[in-house]
Every structure is written in structure tokens, then in C-alpha cells.
Protein backbone atom coordinates (compact mmCIF):
# COMPACT_ATOMS: atom_id res chain seq x y z
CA UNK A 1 -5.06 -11.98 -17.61
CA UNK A 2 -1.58 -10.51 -18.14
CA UNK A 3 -2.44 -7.24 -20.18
CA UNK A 4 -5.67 -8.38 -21.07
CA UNK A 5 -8.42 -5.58 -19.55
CA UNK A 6 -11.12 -7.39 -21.13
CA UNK A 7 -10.81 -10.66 -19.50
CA UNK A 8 -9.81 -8.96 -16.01
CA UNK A 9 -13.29 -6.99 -16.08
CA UNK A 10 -14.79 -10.27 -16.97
CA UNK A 11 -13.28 -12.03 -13.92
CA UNK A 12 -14.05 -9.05 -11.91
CA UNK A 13 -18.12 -9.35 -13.21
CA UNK A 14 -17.86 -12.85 -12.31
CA UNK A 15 -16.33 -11.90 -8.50
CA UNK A 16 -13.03 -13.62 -8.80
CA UNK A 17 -12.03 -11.15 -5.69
CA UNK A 18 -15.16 -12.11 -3.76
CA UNK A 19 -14.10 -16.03 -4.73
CA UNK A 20 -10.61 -15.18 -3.06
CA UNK A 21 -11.73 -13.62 -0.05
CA UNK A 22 -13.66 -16.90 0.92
CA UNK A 23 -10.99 -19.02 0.64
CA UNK A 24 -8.39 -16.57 2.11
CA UNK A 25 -8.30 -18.51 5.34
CA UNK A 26 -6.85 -21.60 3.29
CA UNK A 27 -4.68 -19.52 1.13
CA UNK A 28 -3.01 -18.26 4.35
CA UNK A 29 -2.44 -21.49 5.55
CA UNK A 30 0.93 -22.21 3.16
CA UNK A 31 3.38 -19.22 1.98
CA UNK A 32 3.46 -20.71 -0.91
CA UNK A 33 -0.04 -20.58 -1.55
CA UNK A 34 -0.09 -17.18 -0.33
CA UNK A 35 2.68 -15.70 -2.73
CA UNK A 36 0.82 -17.55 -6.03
CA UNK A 37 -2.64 -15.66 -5.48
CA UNK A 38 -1.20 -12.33 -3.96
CA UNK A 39 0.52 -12.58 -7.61
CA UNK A 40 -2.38 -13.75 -9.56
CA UNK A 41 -3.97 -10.00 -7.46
CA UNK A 42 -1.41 -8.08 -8.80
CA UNK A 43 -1.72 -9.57 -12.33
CA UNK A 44 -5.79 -8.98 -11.42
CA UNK A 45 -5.72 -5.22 -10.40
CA UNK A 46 -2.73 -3.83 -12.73
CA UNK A 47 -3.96 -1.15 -14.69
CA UNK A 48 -7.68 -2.48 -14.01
CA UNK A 49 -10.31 0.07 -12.34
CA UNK A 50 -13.10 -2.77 -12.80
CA UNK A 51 -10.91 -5.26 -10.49
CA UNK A 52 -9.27 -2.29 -8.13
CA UNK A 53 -13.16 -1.35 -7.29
CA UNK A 54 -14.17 -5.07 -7.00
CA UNK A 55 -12.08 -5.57 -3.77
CA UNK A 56 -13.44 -3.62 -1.29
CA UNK A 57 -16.53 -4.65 -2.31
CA UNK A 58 -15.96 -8.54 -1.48
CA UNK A 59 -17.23 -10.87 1.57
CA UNK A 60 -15.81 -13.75 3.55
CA UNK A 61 -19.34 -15.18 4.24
CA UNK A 62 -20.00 -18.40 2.22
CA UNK A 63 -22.98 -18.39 0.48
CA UNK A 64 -23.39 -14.65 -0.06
CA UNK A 65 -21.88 -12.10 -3.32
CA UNK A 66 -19.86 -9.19 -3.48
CA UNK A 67 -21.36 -6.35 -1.81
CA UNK A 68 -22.81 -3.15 -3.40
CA UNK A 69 -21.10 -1.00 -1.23
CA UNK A 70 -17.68 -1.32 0.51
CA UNK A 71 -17.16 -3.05 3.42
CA UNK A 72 -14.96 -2.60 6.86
CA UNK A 73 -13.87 -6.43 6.15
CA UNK A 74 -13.52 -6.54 2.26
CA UNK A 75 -10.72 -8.33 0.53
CA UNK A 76 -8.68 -5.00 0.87
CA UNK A 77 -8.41 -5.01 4.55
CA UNK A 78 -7.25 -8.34 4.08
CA UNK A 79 -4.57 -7.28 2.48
CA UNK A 80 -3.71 -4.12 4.53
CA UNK A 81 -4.08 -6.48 7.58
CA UNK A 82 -1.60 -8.84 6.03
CA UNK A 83 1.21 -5.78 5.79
CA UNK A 84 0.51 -5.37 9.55
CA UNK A 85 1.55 -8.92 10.11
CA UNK A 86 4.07 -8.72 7.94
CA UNK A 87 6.14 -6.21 9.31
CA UNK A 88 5.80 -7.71 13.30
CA UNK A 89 7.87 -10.71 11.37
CA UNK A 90 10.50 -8.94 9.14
CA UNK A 91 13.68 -10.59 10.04
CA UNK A 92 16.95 -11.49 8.10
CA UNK A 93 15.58 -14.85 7.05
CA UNK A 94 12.17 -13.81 6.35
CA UNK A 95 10.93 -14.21 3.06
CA UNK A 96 9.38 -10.69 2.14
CA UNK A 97 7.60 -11.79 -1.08
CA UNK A 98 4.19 -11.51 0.66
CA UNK A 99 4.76 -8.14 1.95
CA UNK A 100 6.24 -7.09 -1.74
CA UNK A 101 3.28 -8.49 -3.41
CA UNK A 102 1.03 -6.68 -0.75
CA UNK A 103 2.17 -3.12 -2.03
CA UNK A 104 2.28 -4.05 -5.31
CA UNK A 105 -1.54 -4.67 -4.99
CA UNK A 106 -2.55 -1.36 -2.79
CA UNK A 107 0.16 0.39 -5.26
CA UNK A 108 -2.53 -0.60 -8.16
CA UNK A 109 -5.64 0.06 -5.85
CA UNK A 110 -4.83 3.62 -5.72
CA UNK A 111 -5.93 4.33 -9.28
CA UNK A 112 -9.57 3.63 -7.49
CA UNK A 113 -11.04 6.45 -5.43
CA UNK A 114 -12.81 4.14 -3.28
CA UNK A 115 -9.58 2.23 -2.85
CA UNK A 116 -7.57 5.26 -1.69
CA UNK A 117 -10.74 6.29 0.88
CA UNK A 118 -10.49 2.77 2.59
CA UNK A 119 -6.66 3.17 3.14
CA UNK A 120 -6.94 6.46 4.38
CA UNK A 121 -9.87 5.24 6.93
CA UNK A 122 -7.42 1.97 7.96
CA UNK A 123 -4.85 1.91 10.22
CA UNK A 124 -2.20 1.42 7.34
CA UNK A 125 0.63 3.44 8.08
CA UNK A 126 0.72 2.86 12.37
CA UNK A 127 2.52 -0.31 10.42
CA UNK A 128 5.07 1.68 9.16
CA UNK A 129 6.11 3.00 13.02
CA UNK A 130 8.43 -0.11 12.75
CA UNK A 131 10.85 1.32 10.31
CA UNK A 132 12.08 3.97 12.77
CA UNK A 133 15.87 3.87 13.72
CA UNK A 134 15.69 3.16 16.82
CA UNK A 135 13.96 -0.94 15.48
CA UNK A 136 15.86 -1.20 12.17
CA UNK A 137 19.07 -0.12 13.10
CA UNK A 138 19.75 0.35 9.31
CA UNK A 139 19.86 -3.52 8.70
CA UNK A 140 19.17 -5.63 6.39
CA UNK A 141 16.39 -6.27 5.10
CA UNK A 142 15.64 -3.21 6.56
CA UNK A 143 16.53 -0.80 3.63
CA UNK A 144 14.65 -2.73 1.29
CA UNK A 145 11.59 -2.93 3.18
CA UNK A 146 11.80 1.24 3.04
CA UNK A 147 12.04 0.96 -0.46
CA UNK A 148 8.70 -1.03 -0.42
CA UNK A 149 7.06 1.74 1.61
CA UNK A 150 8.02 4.57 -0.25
CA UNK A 151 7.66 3.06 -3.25
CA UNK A 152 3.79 2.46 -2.31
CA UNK A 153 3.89 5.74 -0.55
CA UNK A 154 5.35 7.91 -3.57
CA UNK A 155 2.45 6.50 -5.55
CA UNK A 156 -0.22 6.76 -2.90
CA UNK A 157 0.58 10.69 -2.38
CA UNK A 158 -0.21 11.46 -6.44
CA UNK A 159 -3.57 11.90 -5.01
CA UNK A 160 -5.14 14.32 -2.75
CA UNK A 161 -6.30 11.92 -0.56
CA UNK A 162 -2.65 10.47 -0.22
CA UNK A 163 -1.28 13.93 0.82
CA UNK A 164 -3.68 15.03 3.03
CA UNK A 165 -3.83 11.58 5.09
CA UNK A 166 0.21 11.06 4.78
CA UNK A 167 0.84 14.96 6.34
CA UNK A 168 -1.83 14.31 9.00
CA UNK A 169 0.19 11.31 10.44
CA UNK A 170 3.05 13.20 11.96
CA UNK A 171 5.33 9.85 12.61
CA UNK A 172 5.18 8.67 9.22
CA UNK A 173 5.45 12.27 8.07
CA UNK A 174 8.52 12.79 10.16
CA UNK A 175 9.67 9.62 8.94
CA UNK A 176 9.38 10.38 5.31
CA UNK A 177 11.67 13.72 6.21
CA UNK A 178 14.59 11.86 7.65
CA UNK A 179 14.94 9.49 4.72
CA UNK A 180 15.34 12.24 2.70
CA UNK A 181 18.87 11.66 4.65
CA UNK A 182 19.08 8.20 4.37
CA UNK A 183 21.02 6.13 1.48
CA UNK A 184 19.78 5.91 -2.19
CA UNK A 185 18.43 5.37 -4.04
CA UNK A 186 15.27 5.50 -0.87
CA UNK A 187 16.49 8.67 -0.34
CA UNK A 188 15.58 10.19 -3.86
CA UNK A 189 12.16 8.26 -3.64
CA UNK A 190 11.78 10.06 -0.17
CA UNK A 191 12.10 13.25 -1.79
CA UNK A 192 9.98 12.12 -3.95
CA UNK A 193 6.98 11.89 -2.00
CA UNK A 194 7.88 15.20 -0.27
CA UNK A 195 6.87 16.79 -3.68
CA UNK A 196 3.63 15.34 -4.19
CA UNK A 197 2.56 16.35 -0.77
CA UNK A 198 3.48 19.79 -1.81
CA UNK A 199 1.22 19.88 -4.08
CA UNK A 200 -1.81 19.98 -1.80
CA UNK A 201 -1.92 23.65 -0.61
CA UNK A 202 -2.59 22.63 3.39
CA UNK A 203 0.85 20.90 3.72
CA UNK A 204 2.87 23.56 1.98
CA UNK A 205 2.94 25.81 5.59
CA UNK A 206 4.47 22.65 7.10
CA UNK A 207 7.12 21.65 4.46
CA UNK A 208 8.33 25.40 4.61
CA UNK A 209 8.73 25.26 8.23
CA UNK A 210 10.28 21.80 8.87
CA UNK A 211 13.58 23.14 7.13
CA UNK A 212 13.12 21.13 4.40
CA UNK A 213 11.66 23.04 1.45
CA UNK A 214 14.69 24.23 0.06
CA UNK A 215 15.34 20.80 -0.99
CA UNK A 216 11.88 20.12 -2.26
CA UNK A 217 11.83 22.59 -4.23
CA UNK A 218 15.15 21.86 -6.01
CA UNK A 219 13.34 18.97 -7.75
């Protein structure tokens, strides 16, 4: 599938998002089974529409298809529920590949209107509460999980929907503004995603009065 968009609509006609879905439960079973197929997703869904569209459109039901419409328990929740779970167990010797691979695959989904509407309706960034201060203490692997949010984030908020919903959550917005602060290079990717929300008109009033625009608009 690797930079093949042919055979990744193909797969994604044939519901190979809908065929992971079913089997999720035994995927989840092993890490190691976990990391392979969250990587054969991100292989899936890079620069794909076809496959980005196909997986909020998938069931865990045996015997039924992919759905016609998106679901509130499509392969995409899956994976947004996964992140939750993820960061309640990020630890020194935790092995972060699943959480990596996660963003890699909502990073891709964002291409995909749909995509970007189900994020914005889940409970996605309450997860990121967990890299204030006050629970990180600015230890490893700490700043590198930042890096994974803003990463996702920076990429999420090239899109209206993305900087409307990220300005409307006040923690994570708040958040964002004091790793402008913080160490690079998070710090420059922080700044970042300051800029794209700029760009949507109803956050500019904020950014100008949170002391902060100066800097934006230096970029």
C-alpha cells in the first residue's frame, strides 16, 4: 500500500477498516499486535481521502458492512478512545508507540471533513488535561508526548473546524499558550498552532487579549 492510492482505495472498497474494527478486540489483546495494524492504518490513511472517509463509517458487529453514514462507535472512536487510555498509562517505561501511531492516524484523518466533524463532536482533547504542569512535572516522557499533541494539534487547526473547536476548549487553549514558553523545539510548534487559530476571525478578539499576539504575529 505504501504510496500506492490505487490499491488503498481498493482496500478501502473492499472495507479493510470495517475488517479491522471487528477484530479490534483481538488486536488489543497483544501490544505487539496493536503497534503492527495501528501501522498498517497509518500506511492505510496517508494521503488517502477514500480510506480517511472509510473509518468512521465502519462497525464492530459481525456479520454486518460498513455503514453509509458515520457512526458514534466507528473505527475512529476506536482510535480516539485508545489516546484516552493511553495517556491514563504514560509512564517512564511505557512504550508510547501506540499513542504515536494513534496521532499519526487522526493527523491523516483530518484531510477528511467528516473525519475532522467526529473529532470535534468526541471528547478528544479532555485527554490532553493530563499534560498540565501540575501531572507532568516537565518529565520525561513528558516533553515528547507534547510534541505528539501539538504535532496532531498544529495539523488539526489548518482547518476551520480545528480552530473553532481548539479556541472553544479553554484548558487546552490555555495550554497551547503556555507552551509557547516551554522548551523547543514544542515551543515553536506551539506557536505554531497559535497562528492557524488566528486565522479564523472569532478567535482573533481572544489572541489579542490574552497578551500573546505580539508574538503571533511575529511569525
Amino acid at each position: 500500500m505504501v504510496g500506492d492510492g490505487s490499491v488503498k482505495d481498493k482496500f478501502a472498497q473492499l472495507g479493510l477498516g470495517d475488517f479491522v474494527h471487528k477484530l479490534w478486540v483481538w488486536f488489543a489483546l497483544q501490544n505487539g499486535h496493536l503497534v503492527d495494524v495501528l501501522r498498517m492504518l497509518a500506511t492505510f490513511t496517508a494521503d488517502c481521502a477514500t480510506a480517511c472517509q472509510s473509518l468512521p463509517l465502519t462497525s464492530a458487529v459481525a456479520g454486518t458492512g460498513p455503514r453509509k453514514l458515520p457512526t458514534k462507535i466507528s473505527l475512529l472512536h476506536v482510535i480516539i478512545n485508545t489516546i484516552d487510555k493511553e495517556m491514563e498509562q504514560v509512564s517512564r517505561t511505557r512504550n508510547l508507540s501506540v499513542l504515536e501511531l494513534c496521532f499519526v492516524i487522526l493527523g491523516n484523518c483530518c484531510s477528511v471533513l467528516e473525519c475532522r466533524i467526529l473529532i470535534c463532536k468526541s471528547a478528544l482533547l479532555n485527554s490532553a488535561g493530563r499534560l498540565h504542569p501540575a501531572i507532568t512535572k516537565k518529565q520525561k516522557p513528558w516533553d515528547f508526548v507534547e510534541s505528539l499533541w501539538l504535532e496532531f494539534l498544529q495539523i488539526f487547526s489548518l482547518h476551520p473546524e480545528g480552530q473553532s473547536h481548539i479556541a472553544k476548549n479553554s484548558d487546552v487553549f490555555d495550554l497551547i499558550l503556555s507552551l509557547t514558553s516551554g522548551k523547543l523545539p514544542n515551543r515553536t510548534t506551539a506557536l505554531l498552532v497559535l497562528r492557524n487559530i488566528a486565522f479564523y476571525q472569532p478567535n482573533r478578539s481572544r489572541l489579542m487579549t490574552s497578551g500573546w499576539y505580539h508574538i503571533i504575529s511575529a511569525l
